[in-house]
Amino acid sequence: ALEVVALEFRYFDGQQWLQAWDSEQLAGLPMAVEVAIGVTSGSEDRSTSSEGSSPDTLSSRVLDDNVRIYHQVIRIPSAVPTFEQEEAIETDE
């Protein structure tokens, strides 16, 4: 949608929030995913887009007062914290 000027995902591993998630490397799903979306009405300048900006949070990157930022944290019920997966692997050896 043209109104979306920024979109960001963060991933919770059970202990900390990460900017990226590789299910193969981390051997599973994140415990939760945070979605942040910056939305403006169709008439404002879209120069507040997060493309090419620093890796700060979305809130600190969007400077336009006409942009609303919506956050939603989505729990992944089937996920196991990555530190518990590591402990289970070590006890099996």
JSON list of C-alpha atoms in Angstrom, two decimals:
[
{"chain": "A", "resi": 1, "resn": "ALA", "atom": "CA", "xyz": [0.00, 0.00, 0.00]},
{"chain": "A", "resi": 2, "resn": "LEU", "atom": "CA", "xyz": [1.24, 3.49, -0.77]},
{"chain": "A", "resi": 3, "resn": "GLU", "atom": "CA", "xyz": [0.46, 4.57, 2.79]},
{"chain": "A", "resi": 4, "resn": "VAL", "atom": "CA", "xyz": [3.09, 2.21, 4.23]},
{"chain": "A", "resi": 5, "resn": "VAL", "atom": "CA", "xyz": [6.35, 4.16, 4.56]},
{"chain": "A", "resi": 6, "resn": "ALA", "atom": "CA", "xyz": [8.28, 1.75, 6.80]},
{"chain": "A", "resi": 7, "resn": "LEU", "atom": "CA", "xyz": [8.17, -1.90, 7.84]},
{"chain": "A", "resi": 8, "resn": "GLU", "atom": "CA", "xyz": [10.36, -3.68, 10.37]},
{"chain": "A", "resi": 9, "resn": "PHE", "atom": "CA", "xyz": [10.52, -7.15, 11.90]},
{"chain": "A", "resi": 10, "resn": "ARG", "atom": "CA", "xyz": [12.35, -8.24, 15.07]},
{"chain": "A", "resi": 11, "resn": "TYR", "atom": "CA", "xyz": [12.64, -11.78, 16.40]},
{"chain": "A", "resi": 12, "resn": "PHE", "atom": "CA", "xyz": [12.68, -12.97, 20.04]},
{"chain": "A", "resi": 13, "resn": "ASP", "atom": "CA", "xyz": [14.82, -16.04, 20.79]},
{"chain": "A", "resi": 14, "resn": "GLY", "atom": "CA", "xyz": [13.63, -16.43, 24.39]},
{"chain": "A", "resi": 15, "resn": "GLN", "atom": "CA", "xyz": [16.28, -14.12, 25.85]},
{"chain": "A", "resi": 16, "resn": "GLN", "atom": "CA", "xyz": [16.82, -11.19, 23.48]},
{"chain": "A", "resi": 17, "resn": "TRP", "atom": "CA", "xyz": [15.38, -9.42, 20.42]},
{"chain": "A", "resi": 18, "resn": "LEU", "atom": "CA", "xyz": [17.28, -9.95, 17.16]},
{"chain": "A", "resi": 19, "resn": "GLN", "atom": "CA", "xyz": [17.15, -7.96, 13.90]},
{"chain": "A", "resi": 20, "resn": "ALA", "atom": "CA", "xyz": [17.38, -11.10, 11.72]},
{"chain": "A", "resi": 21, "resn": "TRP", "atom": "CA", "xyz": [16.41, -14.76, 12.03]},
{"chain": "A", "resi": 22, "resn": "ASP", "atom": "CA", "xyz": [17.73, -17.78, 10.15]},
{"chain": "A", "resi": 23, "resn": "SER", "atom": "CA", "xyz": [15.65, -20.83, 11.13]},
{"chain": "A", "resi": 24, "resn": "GLU", "atom": "CA", "xyz": [18.18, -23.22, 9.66]},
{"chain": "A", "resi": 25, "resn": "GLN", "atom": "CA", "xyz": [21.16, -21.73, 11.49]},
{"chain": "A", "resi": 26, "resn": "LEU", "atom": "CA", "xyz": [19.26, -21.23, 14.76]},
{"chain": "A", "resi": 27, "resn": "ALA", "atom": "CA", "xyz": [17.59, -24.66, 14.48]},
{"chain": "A", "resi": 28, "resn": "GLY", "atom": "CA", "xyz": [14.02, -23.52, 14.91]},
{"chain": "A", "resi": 29, "resn": "LEU", "atom": "CA", "xyz": [11.48, -20.75, 15.02]},
{"chain": "A", "resi": 30, "resn": "PRO", "atom": "CA", "xyz": [11.66, -17.58, 17.10]},
{"chain": "A", "resi": 31, "resn": "MET", "atom": "CA", "xyz": [9.52, -17.43, 20.27]},
{"chain": "A", "resi": 32, "resn": "ALA", "atom": "CA", "xyz": [7.86, -14.28, 18.93]},
{"chain": "A", "resi": 33, "resn": "VAL", "atom": "CA", "xyz": [8.00, -11.85, 16.02]},
{"chain": "A", "resi": 34, "resn": "GLU", "atom": "CA", "xyz": [7.49, -8.11, 16.47]},
{"chain": "A", "resi": 35, "resn": "VAL", "atom": "CA", "xyz": [6.07, -6.29, 13.46]},
{"chain": "A", "resi": 36, "resn": "ALA", "atom": "CA", "xyz": [6.29, -2.49, 13.30]},
{"chain": "A", "resi": 37, "resn": "ILE", "atom": "CA", "xyz": [4.68, -0.63, 10.44]},
{"chain": "A", "resi": 38, "resn": "GLY", "atom": "CA", "xyz": [4.81, 3.10, 9.69]},
{"chain": "A", "resi": 39, "resn": "VAL", "atom": "CA", "xyz": [1.66, 4.39, 7.98]},
{"chain": "A", "resi": 40, "resn": "THR", "atom": "CA", "xyz": [0.81, 7.86, 6.68]},
{"chain": "A", "resi": 41, "resn": "SER", "atom": "CA", "xyz": [-2.16, 9.27, 4.85]},
{"chain": "A", "resi": 42, "resn": "GLY", "atom": "CA", "xyz": [-1.71, 9.19, 1.07]},
{"chain": "A", "resi": 43, "resn": "SER", "atom": "CA", "xyz": [-0.95, 12.92, 0.73]},
{"chain": "A", "resi": 44, "resn": "GLU", "atom": "CA", "xyz": [2.24, 13.27, 2.82]},
{"chain": "A", "resi": 45, "resn": "ASP", "atom": "CA", "xyz": [5.81, 13.15, 1.51]},
{"chain": "A", "resi": 46, "resn": "ARG", "atom": "CA", "xyz": [7.13, 9.59, 1.64]},
{"chain": "A", "resi": 47, "resn": "SER", "atom": "CA", "xyz": [10.73, 10.65, 2.35]},
{"chain": "A", "resi": 48, "resn": "THR", "atom": "CA", "xyz": [10.50, 9.15, 5.86]},
{"chain": "A", "resi": 49, "resn": "SER", "atom": "CA", "xyz": [10.96, 5.64, 4.50]},
{"chain": "A", "resi": 50, "resn": "SER", "atom": "CA", "xyz": [13.43, 3.50, 6.41]},
{"chain": "A", "resi": 51, "resn": "GLU", "atom": "CA", "xyz": [15.28, 2.34, 3.30]},
{"chain": "A", "resi": 52, "resn": "GLY", "atom": "CA", "xyz": [19.03, 2.80, 3.64]},
{"chain": "A", "resi": 53, "resn": "SER", "atom": "CA", "xyz": [18.81, 4.08, 7.19]},
{"chain": "A", "resi": 54, "resn": "SER", "atom": "CA", "xyz": [20.81, 3.05, 10.23]},
{"chain": "A", "resi": 55, "resn": "PRO", "atom": "CA", "xyz": [19.86, -0.08, 12.20]},
{"chain": "A", "resi": 56, "resn": "ASP", "atom": "CA", "xyz": [18.09, 1.87, 14.98]},
{"chain": "A", "resi": 57, "resn": "THR", "atom": "CA", "xyz": [14.50, 1.13, 15.87]},
{"chain": "A", "resi": 58, "resn": "LEU", "atom": "CA", "xyz": [11.75, 2.11, 13.48]},
{"chain": "A", "resi": 59, "resn": "SER", "atom": "CA", "xyz": [10.43, 4.68, 15.98]},
{"chain": "A", "resi": 60, "resn": "SER", "atom": "CA", "xyz": [13.71, 6.62, 15.95]},
{"chain": "A", "resi": 61, "resn": "ARG", "atom": "CA", "xyz": [13.93, 6.57, 12.13]},
{"chain": "A", "resi": 62, "resn": "VAL", "atom": "CA", "xyz": [10.50, 7.97, 11.32]},
{"chain": "A", "resi": 63, "resn": "LEU", "atom": "CA", "xyz": [10.65, 11.73, 11.94]},
{"chain": "A", "resi": 64, "resn": "ASP", "atom": "CA", "xyz": [7.42, 12.87, 10.27]},
{"chain": "A", "resi": 65, "resn": "ASP", "atom": "CA", "xyz": [4.61, 13.74, 12.72]},
{"chain": "A", "resi": 66, "resn": "ASN", "atom": "CA", "xyz": [2.09, 12.51, 10.13]},
{"chain": "A", "resi": 67, "resn": "VAL", "atom": "CA", "xyz": [3.39, 8.94, 10.36]},
{"chain": "A", "resi": 68, "resn": "ARG", "atom": "CA", "xyz": [1.77, 6.56, 12.83]},
{"chain": "A", "resi": 69, "resn": "ILE", "atom": "CA", "xyz": [3.73, 3.52, 13.93]},
{"chain": "A", "resi": 70, "resn": "TYR", "atom": "CA", "xyz": [1.83, 0.37, 14.83]},
{"chain": "A", "resi": 71, "resn": "HIS", "atom": "CA", "xyz": [3.49, -2.49, 16.74]},
{"chain": "A", "resi": 72, "resn": "GLN", "atom": "CA", "xyz": [2.27, -6.04, 17.13]},
{"chain": "A", "resi": 73, "resn": "VAL", "atom": "CA", "xyz": [4.08, -8.89, 18.87]},
{"chain": "A", "resi": 74, "resn": "ILE", "atom": "CA", "xyz": [3.06, -12.29, 17.53]},
{"chain": "A", "resi": 75, "resn": "ARG", "atom": "CA", "xyz": [3.81, -15.28, 19.76]},
{"chain": "A", "resi": 76, "resn": "ILE", "atom": "CA", "xyz": [4.86, -18.50, 18.00]},
{"chain": "A", "resi": 77, "resn": "PRO", "atom": "CA", "xyz": [3.33, -21.25, 20.19]},
{"chain": "A", "resi": 78, "resn": "SER", "atom": "CA", "xyz": [5.32, -24.14, 18.72]},
{"chain": "A", "resi": 79, "resn": "ALA", "atom": "CA", "xyz": [8.72, -22.46, 19.19]},
{"chain": "A", "resi": 80, "resn": "VAL", "atom": "CA", "xyz": [11.28, -23.64, 21.75]},
{"chain": "A", "resi": 81, "resn": "PRO", "atom": "CA", "xyz": [13.76, -21.09, 23.15]},
{"chain": "A", "resi": 82, "resn": "THR", "atom": "CA", "xyz": [17.12, -21.48, 21.42]},
{"chain": "A", "resi": 83, "resn": "PHE", "atom": "CA", "xyz": [19.00, -21.83, 24.73]},
{"chain": "A", "resi": 84, "resn": "GLU", "atom": "CA", "xyz": [16.74, -24.78, 25.70]},
{"chain": "A", "resi": 85, "resn": "GLN", "atom": "CA", "xyz": [17.47, -26.43, 22.34]},
{"chain": "A", "resi": 86, "resn": "GLU", "atom": "CA", "xyz": [21.22, -26.10, 23.01]},
{"chain": "A", "resi": 87, "resn": "GLU", "atom": "CA", "xyz": [20.83, -27.62, 26.50]},
{"chain": "A", "resi": 88, "resn": "ALA", "atom": "CA", "xyz": [18.81, -30.57, 25.09]},
{"chain": "A", "resi": 89, "resn": "ILE", "atom": "CA", "xyz": [21.50, -31.25, 22.47]},
{"chain": "A", "resi": 90, "resn": "GLU", "atom": "CA", "xyz": [24.25, -31.18, 25.13]},
{"chain": "A", "resi": 91, "resn": "THR", "atom": "CA", "xyz": [22.42, -33.61, 27.46]},
{"chain": "A", "resi": 92, "resn": "ASP", "atom": "CA", "xyz": [21.80, -36.07, 24.61]},
{"chain": "A", "resi": 93, "resn": "GLU", "atom": "CA", "xyz": [25.52, -36.43, 23.94]}
]
